[in-house]
PDB file of C-alpha atoms in Angstrom:
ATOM      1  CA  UNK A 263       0.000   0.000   0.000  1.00 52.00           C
ATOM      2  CA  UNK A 264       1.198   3.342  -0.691  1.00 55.00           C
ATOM      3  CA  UNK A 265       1.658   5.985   1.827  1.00 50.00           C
ATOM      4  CA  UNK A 266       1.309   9.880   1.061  1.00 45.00           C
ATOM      5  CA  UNK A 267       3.990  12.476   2.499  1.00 46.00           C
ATOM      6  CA  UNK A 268       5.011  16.069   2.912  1.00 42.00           C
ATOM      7  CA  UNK A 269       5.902  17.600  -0.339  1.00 43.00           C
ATOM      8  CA  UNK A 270       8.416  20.215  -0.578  1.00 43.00           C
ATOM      9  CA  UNK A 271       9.837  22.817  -2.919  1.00 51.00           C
ATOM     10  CA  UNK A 272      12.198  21.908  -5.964  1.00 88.00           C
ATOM     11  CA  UNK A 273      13.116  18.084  -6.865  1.00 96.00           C
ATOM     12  CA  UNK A 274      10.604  15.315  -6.215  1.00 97.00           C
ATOM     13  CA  UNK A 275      11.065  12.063  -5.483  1.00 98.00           C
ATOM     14  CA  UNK A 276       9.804   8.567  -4.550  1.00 98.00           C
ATOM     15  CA  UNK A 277      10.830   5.852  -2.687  1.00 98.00           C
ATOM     16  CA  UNK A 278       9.502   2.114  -2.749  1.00 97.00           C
ATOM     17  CA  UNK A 279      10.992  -0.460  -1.006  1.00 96.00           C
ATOM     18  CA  UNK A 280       8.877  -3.345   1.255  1.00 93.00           C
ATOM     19  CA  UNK A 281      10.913  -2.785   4.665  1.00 92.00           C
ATOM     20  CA  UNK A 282       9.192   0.143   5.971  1.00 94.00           C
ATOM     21  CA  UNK A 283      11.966   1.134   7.979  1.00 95.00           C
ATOM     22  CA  UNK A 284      14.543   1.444   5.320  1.00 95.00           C
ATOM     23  CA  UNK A 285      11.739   3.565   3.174  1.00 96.00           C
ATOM     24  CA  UNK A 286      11.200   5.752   5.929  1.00 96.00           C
ATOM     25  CA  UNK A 287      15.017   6.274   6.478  1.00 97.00           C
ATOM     26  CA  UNK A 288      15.444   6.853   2.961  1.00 97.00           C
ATOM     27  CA  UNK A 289      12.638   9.618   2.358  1.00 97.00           C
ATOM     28  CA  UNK A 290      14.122  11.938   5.174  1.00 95.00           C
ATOM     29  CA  UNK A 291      17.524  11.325   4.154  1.00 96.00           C
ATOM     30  CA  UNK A 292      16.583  12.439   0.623  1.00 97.00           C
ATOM     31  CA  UNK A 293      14.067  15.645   2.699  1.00 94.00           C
ATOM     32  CA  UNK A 294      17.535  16.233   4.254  1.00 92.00           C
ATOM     33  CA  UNK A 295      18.941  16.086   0.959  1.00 94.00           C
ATOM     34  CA  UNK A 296      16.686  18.749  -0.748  1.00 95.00           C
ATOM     35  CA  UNK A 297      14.618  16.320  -2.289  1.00 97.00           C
ATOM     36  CA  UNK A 298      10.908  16.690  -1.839  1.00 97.00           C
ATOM     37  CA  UNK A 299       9.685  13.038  -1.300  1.00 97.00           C
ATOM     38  CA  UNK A 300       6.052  13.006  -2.783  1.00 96.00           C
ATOM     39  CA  UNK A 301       5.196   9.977  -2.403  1.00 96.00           C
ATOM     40  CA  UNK A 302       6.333   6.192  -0.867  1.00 96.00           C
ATOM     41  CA  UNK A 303       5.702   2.470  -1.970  1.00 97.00           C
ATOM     42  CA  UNK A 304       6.304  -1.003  -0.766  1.00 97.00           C
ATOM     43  CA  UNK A 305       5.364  -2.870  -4.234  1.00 96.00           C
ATOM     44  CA  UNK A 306       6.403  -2.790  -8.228  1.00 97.00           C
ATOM     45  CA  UNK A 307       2.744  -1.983  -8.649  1.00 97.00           C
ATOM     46  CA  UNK A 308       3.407   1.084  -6.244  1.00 97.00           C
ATOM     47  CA  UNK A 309       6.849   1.854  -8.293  1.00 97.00           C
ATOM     48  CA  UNK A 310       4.636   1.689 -11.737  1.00 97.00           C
ATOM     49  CA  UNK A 311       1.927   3.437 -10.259  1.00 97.00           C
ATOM     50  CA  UNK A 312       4.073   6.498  -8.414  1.00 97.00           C
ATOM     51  CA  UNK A 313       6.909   7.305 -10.273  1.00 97.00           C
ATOM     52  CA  UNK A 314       5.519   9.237 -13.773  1.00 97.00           C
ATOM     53  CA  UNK A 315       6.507  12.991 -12.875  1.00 95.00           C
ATOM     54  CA  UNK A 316       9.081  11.775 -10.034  1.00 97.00           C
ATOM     55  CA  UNK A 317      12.715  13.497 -10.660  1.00 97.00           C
ATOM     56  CA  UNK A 318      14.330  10.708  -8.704  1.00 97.00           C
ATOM     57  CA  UNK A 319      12.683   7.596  -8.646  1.00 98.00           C
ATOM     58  CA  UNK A 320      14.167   5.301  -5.308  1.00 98.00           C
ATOM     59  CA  UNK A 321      13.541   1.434  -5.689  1.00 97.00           C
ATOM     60  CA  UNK A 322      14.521  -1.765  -3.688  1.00 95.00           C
ATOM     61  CA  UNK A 323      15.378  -4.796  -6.291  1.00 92.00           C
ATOM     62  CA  UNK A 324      12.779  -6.992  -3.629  1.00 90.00           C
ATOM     63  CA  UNK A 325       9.445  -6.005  -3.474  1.00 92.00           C
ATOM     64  CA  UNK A 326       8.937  -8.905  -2.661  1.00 89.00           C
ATOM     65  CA  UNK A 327      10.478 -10.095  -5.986  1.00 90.00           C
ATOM     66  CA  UNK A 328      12.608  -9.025  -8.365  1.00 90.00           C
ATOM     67  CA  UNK A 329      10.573  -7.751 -11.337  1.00 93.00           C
ATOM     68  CA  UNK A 330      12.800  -6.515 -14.830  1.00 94.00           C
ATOM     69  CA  UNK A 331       9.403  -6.145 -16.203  1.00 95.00           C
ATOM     70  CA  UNK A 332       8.562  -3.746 -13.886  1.00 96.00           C
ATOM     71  CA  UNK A 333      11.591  -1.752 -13.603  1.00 97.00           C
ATOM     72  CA  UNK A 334      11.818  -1.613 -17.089  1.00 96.00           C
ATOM     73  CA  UNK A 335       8.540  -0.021 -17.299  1.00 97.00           C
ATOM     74  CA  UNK A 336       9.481   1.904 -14.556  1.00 97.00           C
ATOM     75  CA  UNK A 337      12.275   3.085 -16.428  1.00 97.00           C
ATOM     76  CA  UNK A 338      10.314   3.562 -19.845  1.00 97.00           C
ATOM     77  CA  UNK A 339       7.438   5.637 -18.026  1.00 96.00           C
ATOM     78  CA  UNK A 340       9.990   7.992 -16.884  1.00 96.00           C
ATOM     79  CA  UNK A 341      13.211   8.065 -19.146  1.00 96.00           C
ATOM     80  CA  UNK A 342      14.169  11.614 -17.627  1.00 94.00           C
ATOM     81  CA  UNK A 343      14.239  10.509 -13.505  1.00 97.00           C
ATOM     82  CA  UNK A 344      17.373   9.966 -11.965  1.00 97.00           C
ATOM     83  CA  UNK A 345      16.393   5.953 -11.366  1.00 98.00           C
ATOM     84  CA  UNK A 346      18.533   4.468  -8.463  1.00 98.00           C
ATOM     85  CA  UNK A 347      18.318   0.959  -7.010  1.00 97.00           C
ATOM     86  CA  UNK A 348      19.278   0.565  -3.270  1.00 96.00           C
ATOM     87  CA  UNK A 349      19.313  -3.099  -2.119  1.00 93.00           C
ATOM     88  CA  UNK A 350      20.668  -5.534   0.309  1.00 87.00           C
ATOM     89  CA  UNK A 351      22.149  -7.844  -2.634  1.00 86.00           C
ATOM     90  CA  UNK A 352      25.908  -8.030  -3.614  1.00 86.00           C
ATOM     91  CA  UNK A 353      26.483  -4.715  -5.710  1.00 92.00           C
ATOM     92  CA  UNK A 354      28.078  -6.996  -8.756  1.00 94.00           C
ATOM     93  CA  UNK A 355      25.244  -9.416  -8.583  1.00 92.00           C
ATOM     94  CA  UNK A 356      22.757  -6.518  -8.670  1.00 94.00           C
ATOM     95  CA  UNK A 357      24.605  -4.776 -11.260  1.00 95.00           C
ATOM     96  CA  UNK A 358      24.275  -7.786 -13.091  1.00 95.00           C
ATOM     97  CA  UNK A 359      21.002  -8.512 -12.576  1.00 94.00           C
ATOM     98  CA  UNK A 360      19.240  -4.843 -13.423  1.00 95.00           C
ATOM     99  CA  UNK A 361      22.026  -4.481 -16.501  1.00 95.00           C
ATOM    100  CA  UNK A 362      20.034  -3.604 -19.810  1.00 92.00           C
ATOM    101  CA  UNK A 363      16.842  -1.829 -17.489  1.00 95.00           C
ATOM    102  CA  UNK A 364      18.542   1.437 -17.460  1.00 95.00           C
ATOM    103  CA  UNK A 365      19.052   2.155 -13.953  1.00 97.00           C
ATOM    104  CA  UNK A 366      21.292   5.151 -13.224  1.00 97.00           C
ATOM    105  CA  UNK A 367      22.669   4.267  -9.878  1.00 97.00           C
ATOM    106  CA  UNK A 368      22.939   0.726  -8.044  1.00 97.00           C
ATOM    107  CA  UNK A 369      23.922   1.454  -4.101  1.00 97.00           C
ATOM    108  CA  UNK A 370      24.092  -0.308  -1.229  1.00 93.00           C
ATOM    109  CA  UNK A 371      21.767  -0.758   1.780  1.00 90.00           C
ATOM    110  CA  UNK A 372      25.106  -1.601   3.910  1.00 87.00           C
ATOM    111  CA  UNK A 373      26.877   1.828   2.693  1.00 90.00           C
ATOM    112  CA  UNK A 374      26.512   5.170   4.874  1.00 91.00           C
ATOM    113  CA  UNK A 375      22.295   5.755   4.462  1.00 93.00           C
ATOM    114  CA  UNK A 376      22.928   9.797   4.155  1.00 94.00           C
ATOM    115  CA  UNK A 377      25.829   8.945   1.210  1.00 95.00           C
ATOM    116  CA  UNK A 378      23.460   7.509  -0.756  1.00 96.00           C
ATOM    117  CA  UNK A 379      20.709   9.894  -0.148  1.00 97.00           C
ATOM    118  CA  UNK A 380      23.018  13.117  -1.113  1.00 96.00           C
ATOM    119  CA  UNK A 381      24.504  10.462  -4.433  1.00 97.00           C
ATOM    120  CA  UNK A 382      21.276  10.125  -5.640  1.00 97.00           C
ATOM    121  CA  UNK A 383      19.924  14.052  -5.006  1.00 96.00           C
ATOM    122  CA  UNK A 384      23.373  15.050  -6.861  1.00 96.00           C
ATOM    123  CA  UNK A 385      22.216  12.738  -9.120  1.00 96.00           C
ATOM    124  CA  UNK A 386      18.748  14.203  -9.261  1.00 96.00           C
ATOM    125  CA  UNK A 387      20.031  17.431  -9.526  1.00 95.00           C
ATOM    126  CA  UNK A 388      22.434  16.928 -12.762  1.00 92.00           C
ATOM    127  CA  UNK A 389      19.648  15.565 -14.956  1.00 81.00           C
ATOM    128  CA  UNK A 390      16.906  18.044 -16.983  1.00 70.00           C
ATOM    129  CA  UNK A 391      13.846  18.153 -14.999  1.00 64.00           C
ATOM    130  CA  UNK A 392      10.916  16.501 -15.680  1.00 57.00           C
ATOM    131  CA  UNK A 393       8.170  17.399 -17.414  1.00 53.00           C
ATOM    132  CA  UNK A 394       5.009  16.253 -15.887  1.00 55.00           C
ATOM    133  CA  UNK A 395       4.143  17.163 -12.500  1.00 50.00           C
ATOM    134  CA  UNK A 396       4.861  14.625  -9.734  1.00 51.00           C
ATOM    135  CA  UNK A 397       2.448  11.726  -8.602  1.00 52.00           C
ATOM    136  CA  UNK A 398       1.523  13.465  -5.449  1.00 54.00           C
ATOM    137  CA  UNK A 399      -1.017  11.730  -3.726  1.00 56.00           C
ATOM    138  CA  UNK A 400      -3.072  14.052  -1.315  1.00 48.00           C
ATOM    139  CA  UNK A 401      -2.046  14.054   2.796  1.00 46.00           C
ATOM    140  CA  UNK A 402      -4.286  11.969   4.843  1.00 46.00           C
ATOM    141  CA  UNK A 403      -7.001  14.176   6.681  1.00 45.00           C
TER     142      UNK A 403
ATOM    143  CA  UNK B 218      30.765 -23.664   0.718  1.00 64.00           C
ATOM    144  CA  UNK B 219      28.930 -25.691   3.769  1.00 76.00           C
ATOM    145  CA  UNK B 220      25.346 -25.016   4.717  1.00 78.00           C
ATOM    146  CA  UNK B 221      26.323 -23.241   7.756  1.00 80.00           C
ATOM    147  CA  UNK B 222      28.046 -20.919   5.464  1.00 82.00           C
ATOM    148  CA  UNK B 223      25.263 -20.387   3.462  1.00 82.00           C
ATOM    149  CA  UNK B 224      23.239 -19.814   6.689  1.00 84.00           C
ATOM    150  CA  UNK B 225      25.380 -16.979   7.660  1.00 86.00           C
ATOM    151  CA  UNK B 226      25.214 -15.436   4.482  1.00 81.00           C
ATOM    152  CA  UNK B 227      21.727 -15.488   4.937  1.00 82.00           C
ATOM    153  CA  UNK B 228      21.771 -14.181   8.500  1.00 88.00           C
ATOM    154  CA  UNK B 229      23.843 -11.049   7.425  1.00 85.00           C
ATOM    155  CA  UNK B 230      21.978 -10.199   4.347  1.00 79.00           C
ATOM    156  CA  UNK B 231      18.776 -10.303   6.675  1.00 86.00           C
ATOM    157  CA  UNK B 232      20.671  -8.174   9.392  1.00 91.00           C
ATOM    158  CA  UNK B 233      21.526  -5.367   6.915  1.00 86.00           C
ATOM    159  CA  UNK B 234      18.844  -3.796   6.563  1.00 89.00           C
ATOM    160  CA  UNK B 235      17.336  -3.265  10.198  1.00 94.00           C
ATOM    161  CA  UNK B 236      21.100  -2.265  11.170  1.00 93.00           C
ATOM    162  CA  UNK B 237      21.386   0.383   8.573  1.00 93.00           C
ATOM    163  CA  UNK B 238      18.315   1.404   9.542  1.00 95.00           C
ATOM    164  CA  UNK B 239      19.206   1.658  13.301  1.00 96.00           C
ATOM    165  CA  UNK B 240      22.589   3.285  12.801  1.00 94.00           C
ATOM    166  CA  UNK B 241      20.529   5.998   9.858  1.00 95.00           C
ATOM    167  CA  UNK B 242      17.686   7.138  12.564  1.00 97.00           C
ATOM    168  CA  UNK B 243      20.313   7.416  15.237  1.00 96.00           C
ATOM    169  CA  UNK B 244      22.489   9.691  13.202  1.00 94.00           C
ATOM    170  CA  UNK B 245      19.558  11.702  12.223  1.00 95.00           C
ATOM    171  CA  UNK B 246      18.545  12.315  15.840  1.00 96.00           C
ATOM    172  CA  UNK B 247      21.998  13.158  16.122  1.00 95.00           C
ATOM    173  CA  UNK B 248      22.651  15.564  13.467  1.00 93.00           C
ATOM    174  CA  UNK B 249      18.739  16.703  14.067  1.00 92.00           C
ATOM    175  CA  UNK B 250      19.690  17.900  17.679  1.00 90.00           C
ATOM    176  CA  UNK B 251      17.538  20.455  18.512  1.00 92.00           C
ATOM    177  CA  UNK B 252      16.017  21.132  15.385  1.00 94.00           C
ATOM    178  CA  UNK B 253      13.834  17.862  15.188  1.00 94.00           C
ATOM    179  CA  UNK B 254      10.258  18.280  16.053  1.00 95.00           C
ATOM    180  CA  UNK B 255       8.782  16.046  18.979  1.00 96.00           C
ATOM    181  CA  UNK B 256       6.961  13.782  16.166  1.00 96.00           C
ATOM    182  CA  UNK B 257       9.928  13.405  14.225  1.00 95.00           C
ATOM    183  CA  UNK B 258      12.403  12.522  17.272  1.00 96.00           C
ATOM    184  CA  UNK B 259       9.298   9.828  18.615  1.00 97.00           C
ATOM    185  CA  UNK B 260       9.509   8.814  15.140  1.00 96.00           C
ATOM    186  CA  UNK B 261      12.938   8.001  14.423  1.00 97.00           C
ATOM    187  CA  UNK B 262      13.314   6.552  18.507  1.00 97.00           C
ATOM    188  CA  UNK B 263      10.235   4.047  17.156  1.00 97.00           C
ATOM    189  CA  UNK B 264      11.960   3.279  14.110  1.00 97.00           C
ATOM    190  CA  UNK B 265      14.656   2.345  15.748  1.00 98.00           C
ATOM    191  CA  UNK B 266      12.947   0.419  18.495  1.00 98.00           C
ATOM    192  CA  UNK B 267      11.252  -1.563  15.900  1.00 97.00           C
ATOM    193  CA  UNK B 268      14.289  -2.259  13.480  1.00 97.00           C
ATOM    194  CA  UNK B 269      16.090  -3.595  16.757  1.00 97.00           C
ATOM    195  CA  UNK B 270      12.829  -5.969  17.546  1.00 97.00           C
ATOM    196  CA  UNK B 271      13.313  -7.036  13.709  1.00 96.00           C
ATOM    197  CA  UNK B 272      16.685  -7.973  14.390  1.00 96.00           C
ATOM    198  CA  UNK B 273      16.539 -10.039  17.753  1.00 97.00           C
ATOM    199  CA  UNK B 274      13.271 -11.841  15.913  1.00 96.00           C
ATOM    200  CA  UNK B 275      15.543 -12.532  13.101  1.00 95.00           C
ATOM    201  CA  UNK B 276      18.468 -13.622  15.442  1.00 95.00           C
ATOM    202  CA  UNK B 277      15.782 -15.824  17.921  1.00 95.00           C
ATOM    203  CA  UNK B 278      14.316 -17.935  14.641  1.00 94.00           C
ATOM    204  CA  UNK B 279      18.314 -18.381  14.092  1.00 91.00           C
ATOM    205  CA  UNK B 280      18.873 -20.124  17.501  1.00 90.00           C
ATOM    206  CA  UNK B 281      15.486 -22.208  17.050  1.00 91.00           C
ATOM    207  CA  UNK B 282      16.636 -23.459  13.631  1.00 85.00           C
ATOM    208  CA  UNK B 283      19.833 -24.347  15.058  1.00 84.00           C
ATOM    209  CA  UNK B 284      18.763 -26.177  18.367  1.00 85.00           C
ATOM    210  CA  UNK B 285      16.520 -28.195  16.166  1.00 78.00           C
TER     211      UNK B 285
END
């Protein structure tokens, strides 16, 4: 199930991964990053669903299996995002495995949490903005 | 390489994840200091209370596999 957020000014992002702690960690370390995380997922569906108008685009490989459909279309739906991959896998194997789906960045769950977050907002921020206006779901009354 | 290795392996690929997310919300609440809201620093203290409980169930279905 997806969970709406605080939106911010500037970059936008999402962030869909199926441990809820790691997602949470992730979308303040990207706030604290300047990245305005608009909205949060635990499931490809989510990931399909979420990321059209995203300017970074945060996935697990997991959710709770690894779908190349998926994050192909994820990748198709959005070919301007910053797309990063952060998972608990090998870095090789995962490089491996996503190789061909156009991922940007493949990081590790095991490397500094607030490294990654400012990687993929430089990231973020060296790519032409998107378009389309983020999937911003409304706040919960 | 044994089962028990590939147990291990196991074990610390489960472990990663709750332990990063431990050592992320701590440094948060660090670096936050005073500048974190109350619902933000109950936040992260729950996150982190529940990414340790992840981590001893993890560690407890370990020690029941093993005494079996």
């Amino acid at each position: 199930m997806a969970e709406a957020v605080a939106t911010g000014d500037g970059l936008t992002a999402i962030v869909c991964d199926d441990a809820p702690g790691f997602r949470a960690l992730m979308a303040a370390l990207l706030q604290e990053a300047g990245l305005a995380v608009v909205a949060r997922g635990e499931t490809w569906r989510d990931a399909e669903r979420l990321a059209p108008g995203a300017d970074a685009i945060v996935v697990d490989l997991w959710m709770p299996e690894l779908e190349l459909d998926a994050l192909a279309r994820v990748r198709s739906g959005s070919p301007q995002a910053t797309l990063a991959v952060v998972t608990a896998l090998d870095l090789a194997e995962a490089r491996t495995r996503v190789a061909g789906c156009g991922v940007d960045l493949v990081l590790a769950k095991t490397d500094p949490p607030a490294q990654v977050a400012r990687a993929i907002a430089a990231h973020a921020r060296g790519r032409p903005r998107t378009a389309a206006p983020p999937a911003v779901e409304p706040p919960p009354a | 390489m044994s089962s028990d290795d590939d147990r291990l392996v196991t074990l610390v690929h489960d472990l990663r994840t709750p332990l990063t997310v431990i050592s992320g919300f701590a440094e948060l609440l660090e670096r936050g200091g005073d500048t974190l809201s109350a619902q933000q620093r109950a936040e992260y203290v729950s996150r982190i209370a529940a990414a340790a409980g992840e981590m001893r169930e993890i560690l407890d279905a370990e020690r029941a596999e093993r005494l079996h």
